[in-house]
Every structure is written in C-alpha cells, then in structure tokens.
CSV table of C-alpha atoms and ligand atoms in Angstrom, one decimal:
chain,number,residue,atom,x,y,z
A,19,MET,CA,-3.9,-19.0,21.9
A,20,LYS,CA,-4.7,-17.7,25.3
A,21,ASP,CA,-2.5,-14.7,26.0
A,22,ARG,CA,-3.0,-13.1,22.6
A,23,GLY,CA,-3.4,-9.4,22.6
A,24,SER,CA,-6.7,-7.8,21.7
A,25,PHE,CA,-8.0,-4.3,20.8
A,26,GLY,CA,-9.5,-2.5,23.8
A,27,SER,CA,-12.3,-0.5,22.1
A,28,LYS,CA,-14.3,-0.2,19.0
A,29,PHE,CA,-12.8,3.1,18.3
A,30,GLY,CA,-9.4,1.6,18.5
A,31,VAL,CA,-10.4,-1.2,16.1
A,32,ILE,CA,-11.7,1.3,13.5
A,33,LEU,CA,-8.7,3.7,13.8
A,34,ALA,CA,-6.1,0.9,13.6
A,35,SER,CA,-7.8,-0.7,10.6
A,36,ALA,CA,-8.2,2.7,8.9
A,37,GLY,CA,-4.6,3.3,9.7
A,38,SER,CA,-3.7,0.3,7.7
A,39,ALA,CA,-5.9,1.3,4.8
A,40,VAL,CA,-4.9,5.0,4.6
A,41,GLY,CA,-1.5,5.1,3.2
A,42,LEU,CA,0.8,6.4,0.5
A,43,GLY,CA,-1.6,4.9,-2.1
A,44,ASN,CA,-4.3,7.4,-1.0
A,45,VAL,CA,-2.2,10.4,-1.2
A,46,TRP,CA,-0.2,10.1,-4.4
A,47,ARG,CA,-1.8,7.4,-6.5
A,48,PHE,CA,-5.5,8.1,-6.1
A,49,PRO,CA,-5.5,11.8,-7.1
A,50,THR,CA,-3.4,11.2,-10.1
A,51,GLU,CA,-5.6,8.3,-11.3
A,52,VAL,CA,-8.7,10.5,-10.8
A,53,GLY,CA,-7.1,13.4,-12.8
A,54,ASN,CA,-6.1,11.2,-15.6
A,55,ASN,CA,-9.0,8.9,-15.9
A,56,GLY,CA,-12.1,11.1,-16.2
A,57,GLY,CA,-12.3,13.0,-12.8
A,58,ALA,CA,-15.6,12.4,-11.1
A,59,ALA,CA,-16.4,9.6,-13.5
A,60,PHE,CA,-13.5,7.7,-12.0
A,61,ILE,CA,-14.5,8.6,-8.5
A,62,ILE,CA,-18.0,7.1,-9.1
A,63,ILE,CA,-16.5,3.9,-10.5
A,64,TYR,CA,-14.0,3.7,-7.6
A,65,ILE,CA,-16.8,4.0,-5.1
A,66,LEU,CA,-18.7,1.2,-6.8
A,67,CYS,CA,-15.6,-1.0,-6.7
A,68,VAL,CA,-15.2,-0.3,-3.0
A,69,VAL,CA,-18.8,-1.1,-2.2
A,70,PHE,CA,-19.2,-4.2,-4.4
A,71,VAL,CA,-15.7,-5.7,-4.2
A,72,GLY,CA,-13.7,-4.0,-1.4
A,73,VAL,CA,-16.2,-4.3,1.4
A,74,PRO,CA,-17.1,-7.9,0.8
A,75,VAL,CA,-13.5,-9.0,0.6
A,76,MET,CA,-12.7,-7.0,3.8
A,77,VAL,CA,-15.6,-8.6,5.6
A,78,SER,CA,-14.4,-12.0,4.4
A,79,GLU,CA,-10.9,-11.3,5.9
A,80,PHE,CA,-12.5,-10.2,9.1
A,81,VAL,CA,-14.5,-13.5,9.3
A,82,ILE,CA,-11.4,-15.6,8.9
A,83,GLY,CA,-9.3,-13.5,11.4
A,84,ARG,CA,-11.9,-13.1,14.1
A,85,HIS,CA,-13.1,-16.7,14.0
A,86,THR,CA,-9.7,-18.2,14.4
A,87,HIS,CA,-7.9,-15.6,16.6
A,88,ALA,CA,-4.7,-16.6,15.0
A,89,ASN,CA,-2.1,-15.2,12.6
A,90,THR,CA,-3.0,-15.6,8.9
A,91,ILE,CA,-1.2,-18.9,8.2
A,92,SER,CA,-2.5,-20.6,11.3
A,93,ALA,CA,-6.0,-19.2,10.6
A,94,TYR,CA,-6.2,-21.1,7.3
A,95,SER,CA,-4.7,-24.2,8.8
A,96,GLN,CA,-7.3,-24.1,11.5
A,97,LEU,CA,-10.2,-23.6,9.2
A,98,ALA,CA,-9.1,-26.1,6.6
A,99,PRO,CA,-6.6,-28.5,8.2
A,100,GLY,CA,-4.4,-30.4,5.8
A,101,THR,CA,-5.5,-28.6,2.7
A,102,TRP,CA,-3.9,-26.3,0.1
A,103,TRP,CA,-5.9,-23.4,1.4
A,104,ARG,CA,-3.0,-22.9,3.8
A,105,LEU,CA,-1.0,-21.5,0.9
A,106,GLN,CA,-3.2,-18.5,0.9
A,107,GLY,CA,-2.1,-17.7,4.4
A,108,VAL,CA,1.5,-18.2,3.4
A,109,SER,CA,1.1,-16.0,0.4
A,110,GLY,CA,-0.6,-13.3,2.6
A,111,VAL,CA,2.3,-13.2,5.0
A,112,PHE,CA,4.9,-13.3,2.2
A,113,VAL,CA,3.3,-10.5,0.3
A,114,ALA,CA,3.1,-8.4,3.5
A,115,PHE,CA,6.8,-9.0,4.0
A,116,LEU,CA,7.6,-8.1,0.4
A,117,ILE,CA,5.5,-4.9,0.4
A,118,LEU,CA,6.9,-3.8,3.7
A,119,SER,CA,10.5,-4.1,2.3
A,120,TYR,CA,9.8,-1.5,-0.4
A,121,TYR,CA,7.1,0.5,1.4
A,122,ILE,CA,9.6,1.3,4.2
A,123,ILE,CA,12.0,2.7,1.7
A,124,ILE,CA,9.4,5.1,0.3
A,125,SER,CA,8.4,5.9,3.9
A,126,GLY,CA,12.0,6.8,4.4
A,127,TRP,CA,11.8,9.3,1.5
A,128,THR,CA,8.8,11.0,3.2
A,129,PHE,CA,10.8,11.2,6.4
A,130,PHE,CA,13.7,12.8,4.6
A,131,TYR,CA,11.4,15.4,3.0
A,132,LEU,CA,9.8,16.0,6.4
A,133,THR,CA,13.2,16.7,8.0
A,134,GLU,CA,14.3,18.8,5.0
A,135,SER,CA,11.1,20.8,5.3
A,136,ALA,CA,11.6,21.2,9.0
A,137,ILE,CA,15.0,22.7,8.6
A,138,ASN,CA,13.6,25.0,5.9
A,139,SER,CA,15.7,23.4,3.1
A,140,LEU,CA,12.7,22.9,0.8
A,141,SER,CA,12.3,26.7,0.5
A,142,VAL,CA,15.3,26.9,-1.7
A,143,SER,CA,14.6,27.2,-5.4
A,144,ARG,CA,16.4,24.4,-7.2
A,145,ASP,CA,16.0,21.6,-9.7
A,146,TYR,CA,13.9,19.3,-7.6
A,147,SER,CA,14.0,16.6,-10.1
A,148,ALA,CA,17.8,16.3,-9.8
A,149,TYR,CA,17.5,16.8,-6.0
A,150,PHE,CA,15.1,13.9,-5.7
A,151,ASN,CA,17.1,11.7,-8.0
A,152,ASP,CA,20.3,12.5,-6.2
A,153,PHE,CA,18.7,11.5,-2.9
A,154,VAL,CA,17.1,8.2,-4.0
A,155,SER,CA,20.2,7.1,-5.9
A,156,ASN,CA,22.5,7.7,-3.0
A,157,PRO,CA,23.6,4.2,-1.7
A,158,TRP,CA,23.2,4.9,2.0
A,159,GLU,CA,21.1,8.0,2.8
A,160,PRO,CA,17.7,6.6,1.9
A,161,VAL,CA,18.5,3.4,3.8
A,162,ILE,CA,19.3,5.4,6.9
A,163,TYR,CA,16.0,7.3,6.7
A,164,ALA,CA,14.2,4.1,6.1
A,165,ALA,CA,15.9,2.4,9.0
A,166,ILE,CA,14.7,5.2,11.3
A,167,VAL,CA,11.1,4.8,10.2
A,168,MET,CA,11.5,1.1,10.6
A,169,LEU,CA,12.7,1.6,14.1
A,170,MET,CA,9.6,3.7,14.9
A,171,VAL,CA,7.4,0.9,13.5
A,172,HIS,CA,9.4,-1.7,15.3
A,173,VAL,CA,9.0,0.0,18.7
A,174,ILE,CA,5.2,0.3,18.2
A,175,ILE,CA,4.8,-3.3,17.1
A,176,ALA,CA,7.0,-4.7,19.9
A,177,ARG,CA,4.8,-2.9,22.5
A,178,GLY,CA,1.9,-5.1,21.5
A,179,VAL,CA,-1.6,-4.7,20.1
A,180,GLN,CA,-3.2,-2.5,22.7
A,181,SER,CA,-0.3,-0.4,24.0
A,182,GLY,CA,1.4,-0.3,20.6
A,183,ILE,CA,-0.9,-0.5,17.6
A,184,GLU,CA,-4.1,0.7,19.2
A,185,ALA,CA,-2.5,3.4,21.3
A,186,PHE,CA,-0.6,4.9,18.4
A,187,SER,CA,-3.4,4.7,16.0
A,188,LYS,CA,-5.6,6.6,18.4
A,189,ILE,CA,-3.0,9.5,18.4
A,190,PHE,CA,-1.8,9.3,14.8
A,191,MET,CA,-5.1,8.8,12.9
A,192,PRO,CA,-7.0,11.8,14.4
A,193,LEU,CA,-3.9,13.9,13.9
A,194,LEU,CA,-3.7,12.8,10.3
A,195,LEU,CA,-7.4,13.7,9.8
A,196,VAL,CA,-6.9,17.2,11.3
A,197,ILE,CA,-3.8,17.8,9.1
A,198,ILE,CA,-5.8,16.8,6.0
A,199,ILE,CA,-8.6,19.2,6.9
A,200,VAL,CA,-6.2,22.1,7.6
A,201,LEU,CA,-4.4,21.4,4.3
A,202,VAL,CA,-7.6,21.2,2.3
A,203,GLY,CA,-8.6,24.6,3.8
A,204,CYS,CA,-5.2,26.1,2.8
A,205,SER,CA,-5.3,24.6,-0.7
A,206,PHE,CA,-8.8,25.9,-1.4
A,207,ASN,CA,-7.7,29.4,-0.5
A,208,MET,CA,-5.0,29.5,-3.0
A,209,PRO,CA,-5.6,31.8,-6.0
A,210,GLY,CA,-6.8,29.8,-9.1
A,211,SER,CA,-7.5,26.7,-7.0
A,212,SER,CA,-10.8,26.2,-8.8
A,213,GLU,CA,-9.0,25.2,-11.9
A,214,GLY,CA,-7.5,22.2,-10.0
A,215,LEU,CA,-10.9,21.3,-8.6
A,216,ARG,CA,-12.3,21.3,-12.1
A,217,PHE,CA,-9.5,19.0,-13.3
A,218,LEU,CA,-10.2,16.7,-10.5
A,219,LEU,CA,-14.0,16.7,-10.5
A,220,GLN,CA,-15.3,17.3,-14.0
A,221,PRO,CA,-16.8,14.0,-15.0
A,222,ASP,CA,-15.5,12.8,-18.3
A,223,PHE,CA,-17.1,9.5,-19.1
A,224,SER,CA,-15.4,9.2,-22.5
A,225,LYS,CA,-12.2,8.4,-20.7
A,226,VAL,CA,-13.7,5.4,-18.9
A,227,THR,CA,-12.6,2.3,-20.6
A,228,PRO,CA,-12.6,-1.3,-19.3
A,229,SER,CA,-9.0,-1.0,-18.3
A,230,VAL,CA,-9.8,2.2,-16.3
A,231,VAL,CA,-12.5,0.2,-14.5
A,232,LEU,CA,-10.0,-2.5,-13.7
A,233,SER,CA,-7.4,-0.1,-12.5
A,234,ALA,CA,-10.0,1.5,-10.2
A,235,MET,CA,-10.6,-1.9,-8.8
A,236,GLY,CA,-6.9,-2.6,-8.4
A,237,GLN,CA,-6.4,0.8,-6.7
A,238,ALA,CA,-9.4,0.1,-4.4
A,239,PHE,CA,-7.8,-3.2,-3.4
A,240,PHE,CA,-4.4,-1.8,-2.6
A,241,SER,CA,-5.8,1.2,-0.9
A,242,LEU,CA,-8.0,-1.0,1.4
A,243,SER,CA,-5.0,-3.2,2.3
A,244,LEU,CA,-6.8,-6.3,1.1
A,245,ALA,CA,-5.4,-9.8,0.6
A,246,MET,CA,-2.2,-9.3,2.5
A,247,GLY,CA,-3.2,-10.8,5.7
A,248,CYS,CA,-3.0,-7.4,7.4
A,249,LEU,CA,-6.7,-6.9,8.1
A,250,CYS,CA,-7.1,-10.6,8.7
A,251,THR,CA,-4.4,-10.3,11.4
A,252,TYR,CA,-6.0,-7.2,12.9
A,253,ALA,CA,-9.4,-9.0,13.0
A,254,SER,CA,-7.8,-11.8,15.0
A,255,TYR,CA,-7.5,-9.2,17.8
A,256,PHE,CA,-11.2,-8.1,17.5
A,257,GLY,CA,-13.5,-8.8,20.5
A,258,PRO,CA,-16.7,-10.9,20.2
A,259,ASP,CA,-18.8,-7.8,20.1
A,260,THR,CA,-17.0,-6.0,17.2
A,261,LYS,CA,-19.4,-5.6,14.3
A,262,LEU,CA,-17.6,-6.8,11.3
A,263,VAL,CA,-19.8,-5.2,8.6
A,264,LYS,CA,-20.0,-1.9,10.3
A,265,THR,CA,-16.2,-1.8,10.8
A,266,ALA,CA,-15.6,-2.7,7.2
A,267,VAL,CA,-17.9,0.0,6.0
A,268,SER,CA,-16.4,2.6,8.4
A,269,VAL,CA,-12.9,1.8,7.3
A,270,SER,CA,-13.8,2.0,3.7
A,271,VAL,CA,-15.6,5.3,4.1
A,272,ILE,CA,-12.6,6.8,6.0
A,273,ASP,CA,-10.1,5.5,3.4
A,274,THR,CA,-12.2,6.8,0.4
A,275,CYS,CA,-12.7,10.2,2.1
A,276,VAL,CA,-8.9,10.6,2.7
A,277,ALA,CA,-8.2,9.7,-0.9
A,278,VAL,CA,-10.6,12.2,-2.3
A,279,LEU,CA,-9.5,14.9,0.2
A,280,SER,CA,-5.8,14.3,-0.8
A,281,GLY,CA,-6.9,15.2,-4.3
A,282,PHE,CA,-8.5,18.4,-2.9
A,283,ILE,CA,-5.1,19.2,-1.3
A,284,ILE,CA,-2.9,18.5,-4.2
A,285,PHE,CA,-4.6,19.6,-7.4
A,286,PRO,CA,-5.9,23.1,-6.3
A,287,ALA,CA,-2.3,23.8,-5.1
A,288,VAL,CA,-0.7,22.5,-8.2
A,289,PHE,CA,-3.0,24.4,-10.5
A,290,SER,CA,-2.6,27.6,-8.5
A,291,VAL,CA,0.9,28.0,-9.9
A,292,GLN,CA,1.7,28.2,-13.6
A,293,GLY,CA,4.3,26.3,-15.4
A,294,VAL,CA,5.0,23.4,-13.0
A,295,GLU,CA,5.2,20.0,-14.6
A,296,VAL,CA,2.6,17.7,-13.2
A,297,ASN,CA,4.1,14.3,-12.5
A,298,ALA,CA,2.4,11.2,-11.5
A,299,GLY,CA,3.2,9.0,-8.5
A,300,PRO,CA,6.3,9.8,-6.4
A,301,GLY,CA,7.3,12.5,-8.8
A,302,LEU,CA,4.1,14.4,-7.9
A,303,VAL,CA,4.8,14.6,-4.2
A,304,PHE,CA,8.6,14.7,-4.3
A,305,ILE,CA,9.3,16.9,-7.4
A,306,THR,CA,6.1,18.8,-8.3
A,307,LEU,CA,5.0,19.8,-4.9
A,308,PRO,CA,8.2,21.3,-3.5
A,309,ASN,CA,8.1,23.6,-6.6
A,310,VAL,CA,4.5,24.4,-5.9
A,311,PHE,CA,5.2,25.2,-2.3
A,312,ILE,CA,7.9,27.7,-3.2
A,313,MET,CA,6.1,29.4,-6.1
A,314,ALA,CA,2.7,29.6,-4.4
A,315,PHE,CA,4.0,31.1,-1.2
A,316,HIS,CA,6.9,33.2,-2.4
A,317,ASN,CA,5.3,36.3,-0.9
A,318,VAL,CA,4.7,34.6,2.5
A,319,PRO,CA,7.4,31.9,2.8
A,320,VAL,CA,6.3,31.1,6.4
A,321,LEU,CA,3.1,29.7,5.0
A,322,GLY,CA,5.0,27.6,2.5
A,323,TYR,CA,7.0,26.3,5.4
A,324,ILE,CA,3.9,25.3,7.4
A,325,PHE,CA,2.1,23.9,4.4
A,326,SER,CA,5.1,21.7,3.3
A,327,GLY,CA,5.8,20.6,6.8
A,328,LEU,CA,2.2,19.5,7.4
A,329,PHE,CA,2.0,17.8,4.1
A,330,TYR,CA,5.1,15.6,4.6
A,331,MET,CA,4.0,14.9,8.1
A,332,LEU,CA,0.7,13.7,6.7
A,333,LEU,CA,2.6,11.4,4.3
A,334,LEU,CA,4.8,10.0,7.0
A,335,LEU,CA,1.8,9.3,9.4
A,336,ALA,CA,-0.1,7.6,6.6
A,337,ALA,CA,3.0,5.5,5.7
A,338,VAL,CA,3.8,4.5,9.3
A,339,THR,CA,0.3,3.4,10.2
A,340,SER,CA,0.2,1.2,7.0
A,341,ALA,CA,3.7,-0.2,7.6
A,342,MET,CA,2.5,-1.1,11.2
A,343,SER,CA,-0.1,-3.4,9.8
A,344,LEU,CA,2.2,-5.0,7.3
A,345,HIS,CA,4.8,-5.6,10.0
A,346,GLU,CA,2.2,-7.0,12.4
A,347,SER,CA,1.0,-9.5,9.8
A,348,VAL,CA,4.5,-11.0,9.7
A,349,THR,CA,5.4,-10.5,13.3
A,350,ALA,CA,2.2,-12.3,14.5
A,351,TYR,CA,3.2,-15.3,12.4
A,352,VAL,CA,6.8,-15.4,13.7
A,353,HIS,CA,5.7,-14.9,17.3
A,354,GLU,CA,3.1,-17.6,17.3
A,355,VAL,CA,4.6,-20.2,15.0
A,356,VAL,CA,8.3,-19.9,15.7
A,357,HIS,CA,7.4,-19.4,19.4
A,358,VAL,CA,9.7,-16.5,20.2
A,359,SER,CA,8.6,-13.5,22.2
A,360,ARG,CA,6.8,-10.6,20.4
A,361,ARG,CA,9.9,-8.5,20.9
A,362,THR,CA,12.2,-11.0,19.3
A,363,ALA,CA,9.7,-11.7,16.5
A,364,SER,CA,9.4,-8.0,15.8
A,365,SER,CA,13.2,-7.6,15.7
A,366,ILE,CA,13.6,-10.5,13.3
A,367,VAL,CA,11.0,-9.0,11.0
A,368,SER,CA,12.4,-5.5,11.2
A,369,ILE,CA,16.0,-6.6,10.5
A,370,SER,CA,15.2,-9.0,7.6
A,371,CYS,CA,12.8,-6.6,6.0
A,372,MET,CA,15.4,-3.8,6.2
A,373,LEU,CA,18.0,-6.1,4.5
A,374,LEU,CA,15.6,-6.7,1.7
A,375,GLY,CA,14.7,-3.1,1.6
A,376,VAL,CA,18.4,-2.2,1.0
A,377,THR,CA,18.2,-4.1,-2.3
A,378,CYS,CA,15.1,-2.1,-3.3
A,379,SER,CA,16.8,1.1,-2.4
A,380,LEU,CA,19.9,0.3,-4.3
A,381,SER,CA,17.8,-0.4,-7.4
A,382,PHE,CA,17.4,3.4,-7.7
A,383,GLY,CA,21.1,4.0,-7.8
A,384,LEU,CA,24.0,1.5,-7.9
A,385,TRP,CA,21.9,-1.4,-9.1
A,386,SER,CA,19.6,0.5,-11.4
A,387,ASP,CA,21.0,-1.4,-14.4
A,388,PHE,CA,20.3,-4.8,-12.8
A,389,THR,CA,16.9,-5.9,-14.1
A,390,ILE,CA,14.8,-9.0,-14.1
A,391,PHE,CA,12.1,-9.3,-16.8
A,392,ASP,CA,13.0,-5.7,-17.6
A,393,MET,CA,12.2,-4.6,-14.1
A,394,THR,CA,14.4,-3.2,-11.4
A,395,ILE,CA,14.3,-5.0,-8.0
A,396,PHE,CA,11.9,-2.4,-6.7
A,397,ASP,CA,9.6,-2.7,-9.6
A,398,LEU,CA,9.7,-6.4,-9.5
A,399,PHE,CA,8.7,-6.6,-5.9
A,400,ASP,CA,5.9,-4.2,-6.5
A,401,PHE,CA,4.8,-6.1,-9.6
A,402,VAL,CA,4.9,-9.5,-7.9
A,403,ALA,CA,3.2,-8.3,-4.7
A,404,SER,CA,0.5,-5.9,-5.9
A,405,LYS,CA,-0.1,-7.0,-9.4
A,406,ILE,CA,0.1,-10.8,-9.2
A,407,LEU,CA,-0.3,-12.1,-5.6
A,408,MET,CA,-2.8,-9.5,-4.5
A,409,PRO,CA,-5.5,-10.2,-7.1
A,410,ILE,CA,-4.9,-14.0,-6.7
A,411,GLY,CA,-5.2,-13.5,-3.0
A,412,GLY,CA,-8.5,-11.7,-3.3
A,413,LEU,CA,-9.8,-14.5,-5.5
A,414,VAL,CA,-8.7,-17.2,-3.2
A,415,ILE,CA,-10.1,-15.5,-0.1
A,416,CYS,CA,-13.5,-15.1,-1.7
A,417,LEU,CA,-13.6,-18.7,-3.0
A,418,PHE,CA,-12.6,-19.8,0.5
A,419,VAL,CA,-15.3,-17.9,2.4
A,420,GLY,CA,-17.9,-18.2,-0.3
A,421,TRP,CA,-17.5,-21.8,-1.3
A,422,TYR,CA,-15.4,-23.7,1.2
A,423,LEU,CA,-16.4,-22.4,4.7
A,424,ASP,CA,-19.6,-23.5,6.2
A,425,LYS,CA,-22.2,-20.8,5.5
A,426,LYS,CA,-23.5,-21.0,9.1
A,427,LEU,CA,-20.0,-20.3,10.4
A,428,VAL,CA,-19.8,-17.2,8.2
A,429,HIS,CA,-23.3,-16.1,9.1
A,430,ASP,CA,-22.6,-16.5,12.9
A,431,GLU,CA,-19.4,-14.6,12.6
A,432,ILE,CA,-20.9,-11.7,10.6
A,433,THR,CA,-24.0,-11.5,12.9
A,434,ASN,CA,-22.0,-12.0,16.1
A,435,GLN,CA,-23.8,-15.3,16.8
A,436,GLY,CA,-27.2,-13.9,15.6
A,437,THR,CA,-27.2,-10.8,17.8
A,438,VAL,CA,-26.6,-8.3,15.0
A,439,PRO,CA,-29.0,-8.4,12.2
A,440,PHE,CA,-27.6,-8.4,8.7
A,441,ARG,CA,-30.2,-8.2,5.9
A,442,PHE,CA,-27.8,-8.5,3.0
A,443,PHE,CA,-26.3,-11.9,3.8
A,444,GLN,CA,-27.5,-13.5,0.6
A,445,SER,CA,-26.3,-10.6,-1.5
A,446,PHE,CA,-22.9,-10.8,0.3
A,447,ILE,CA,-22.6,-14.5,-0.5
A,448,PHE,CA,-23.6,-13.8,-4.1
A,449,LEU,CA,-20.9,-11.2,-4.4
A,450,ILE,CA,-18.1,-13.3,-2.9
A,451,ARG,CA,-19.1,-16.4,-4.8
A,452,TYR,CA,-19.5,-14.9,-8.3
A,453,VAL,CA,-18.9,-11.2,-8.7
A,454,VAL,CA,-15.6,-10.7,-6.9
A,455,PRO,CA,-13.9,-13.8,-8.3
A,456,VAL,CA,-14.7,-12.7,-11.8
A,457,ALA,CA,-13.5,-9.2,-11.0
A,458,MET,CA,-10.2,-10.5,-9.5
A,459,THR,CA,-9.6,-12.8,-12.5
A,460,LEU,CA,-10.1,-9.9,-14.9
A,461,ILE,CA,-7.7,-7.6,-12.9
A,462,PHE,CA,-5.1,-10.3,-12.9
A,463,VAL,CA,-5.3,-11.0,-16.6
A,464,ASN,CA,-5.4,-7.3,-17.4
A,465,GLU,CA,-2.2,-6.7,-15.4
A,466,LEU,CA,-0.4,-9.6,-16.9
A,467,LEU,CA,-1.3,-8.9,-20.5
A,468,PHE,CA,-1.3,-5.1,-20.7
A,469,ARG,CA,1.1,-3.9,-18.2
B,512,LIG,N1,-3.3,0.6,1.9
B,512,LIG,C1,-2.0,1.1,1.9
B,512,LIG,C2,-2.0,2.4,1.0
B,512,LIG,O1,-3.0,2.8,0.5
B,512,LIG,C3,-1.0,0.2,1.4
B,512,LIG,C4,-1.0,-1.1,2.1
B,512,LIG,C5,-1.3,-2.2,1.3
B,512,LIG,C6,-0.9,-1.2,3.5
B,512,LIG,C7,-1.4,-3.4,2.0
B,512,LIG,C8,-1.0,-2.4,4.1
B,512,LIG,C9,-1.3,-3.6,3.3
B,512,LIG,O2,-0.9,2.9,0.8
C-alpha cells in the first residue's frame, strides 16, 4: 500500500504505543491485584511476566506489522497466503472491535465523573454506591457520555496516523504522566498515607499461588494491549529505522511504571481516611474514591476538587489513548480491505461499535436479567475477548513467529536488516517457541476451568 500513513518520529512511535498500553487496566485493576495478591511479591512476578512473556509477544507483533505494512488481517494473508493463519488476523480485529464496544462505555463513565467533578458535584456527601448504580443503569445517560468519547476518538482516528494518533499522543501522554506525578505527590502528603504504601508494597510470598502467577500474566497481557492487532497495526506505520526491541522495552517500562504509580496514588489516599469500604475494579474508582476525596479534604474542599478533577482526567486520557488503538486496528482493516476512505471507515467503525456498546450499557440496567452462560452481555464480551481470544491470540502469534516464519525474516526485521545488533536473538526465539506458548495455554485453561 503506497499512500499509507506512517509515524513521523521515534518519540511519536513510543508515545502512541504507550498510549495504547496505558489504560483503565493500569489504573484500577493493577493496584487492586497488587494489594490482594501479596504486594511487592505480586509486583515482582508481574515484572517477570512482562519481561519474559510480554516483551517477546510485543516484539513478535511488531515484526508482523512492520514487515507487511498492512492491517492485521492482510498482514497474515501476506505472510502466509492461503493458510489458516489468516484467522489470527481476523480474530485480532474482531477482538479489538468487541473490546472497543465495552471499553468505550466505561470510558463514558470516566467522562461523566470528570464532568461531575468539574461542576463540583462530587463534593457532595452521598451514597456513592447508589449514585454509581443509578448512573450506569440509566438507559440513555451512559450511552450519551460514551458517544461523546467515541466522537473524540473518531475525530482523532479520521485525521490519520500522523496528524491524528501521533499528534494527540504527543499531547495526551506527557500530560497524563505529569498528572500522575502531581497526584502521587498529593497522595503521599496525605496523613496516614504510609499505611497504604505498606498495604501495597509489603511482600507477602505466602499469597503467591499458581493462579496468582497466571493472573499476573493475564494482567500483563491485557495491560500491554497484546494479541488484539493494536500494536501490530501501529507497527505497520513504523519506519524502517524504528528499533523494535527498544520500542517494546520502552513501552513496557512506561506501562509498568504507570501501573505501579497508580497504586501509589490510590492506596495512600484510600488508607488516609478511616472507614471507607475498599472495592475492587470499577467500584474502587467510582465508589470508593469519591468518598475518599470528600473525607480526606473536608477541611480544604478546593484541594479535593483539584485532586478528583485531575484523577478523572487521568482516567479519561488513559481510556481515550487506548480506545484510539482499538479503533485504529479495525479502521485500518475497513479502510484497506473494503476500499473506503479513512473517514468513512472510521465512521463505520464508530457507529457500529456504538450500537454494540449500547447493548453492553443496557446490561447494567434494563437488560441486567438477560444472561448467557450466567453472564450479562458486558461480562460475556469481556470474557470472550480478554479471557478466551486474547490468550489464544498470544499463543498463535508466538507459534506463527517462532515456528512458521522464516527465522531470517524475523532476524532481519528485529535488527533492521542487520544494522542494529541484538544479542538475545536465540533467547528470544526460545521464549516464543516454548515458554510463551506454554504460559498462554496455562492462562487459557486456568480461565476456563476456574473462573
Ligand atoms: N491496555 C489497555 C489497558 O490497560 C487495554 C487495551 C487492551 C487497549 C487491548 C488496547 C488493546 O487498559
């Protein structure tokens, strides 16, 4: 494809890919997992998973994307014409579409909380559990907020790779990092914050069971945006001099730092006030934290106003930059295969994803009794995408790059045609041939049997 977009700078490449990785998963899931699963012990295991599983899979996706300069489905068709490997591309784009449809709904929630906090409505003492449930079960309000966020994502994607994705990542990501640092500073200064740090960091190896290790691996996978065609699609816009391993390592480091720092924001703040119930997941950021903001800052409400505003801004930025990559993964396919303009492709994706998103949103209210395999639509989408297709995708990508592709092609791609030395090539091949496939199979079996 000749007139495909491309990233204009290495900095842009790293920020856009890190934007995909840094998302809601970093802010609300990672800290809770750390707190519940042995503190620093979990962090150590998580880092090992990132190094030995996450980075090799990310490099593999980069190899596929950069070598073919095509959307994920075409990429597999080009590298393995007429074979079943193509299905991995199809699954990647499908999963991205599915995840975007519910991710955008949660992004809408964060946007609602941001606007509520901006008009100072989060400073009112009330039952935040009921407040949150009222909002998410409303048939149209969450959909409207989600549609506004989708519109932002749509506009960015329709502008193209360089003036859309790259330009916005260059503004949003540094802003996001600054907000994190400011919030960590605020949180550390709260009275009693050291309790929260202890909760987060005290290593407790007795809590580390095989299933904790597998959930660390699953979390690393989701957090690094792997197996969804997102990073493969971004890599298709990398230039010939982009260093794949260096980029993968930088993105993983940024993603892990943001996850750990989110814990440094949330737990010291939560532990600085007595008597709030610590929820996991969405409850933590939408029910626990509003209470924390009010109680911790009841003497100086203006600080609570700033803290909560910045926090929900952080969530929204993290969500939008991740949603951009999910959207791009699907848009690139529609644009290149259906042969419509990028704008039209982007509109098709935005509208159809929103329609699917409505069903996810309704599953918190009107349709909450409608279940399939005991799961609401929202839970089902999440289960199929992140618990089933994602580990299978990770497995297939590694088998494809480790066993199917010509080793010389992989080596040339990783070393930029031999110009960038890479001493660990054999270890890399060993990891993606044996270690990662075994890990992926275990995650998959664990999710299926013990969910
Ligand atoms: N990595 C994102 C997060 O941590 C989620 C995501 C998954 C984004 C897959 C894009 C692709 O929230």
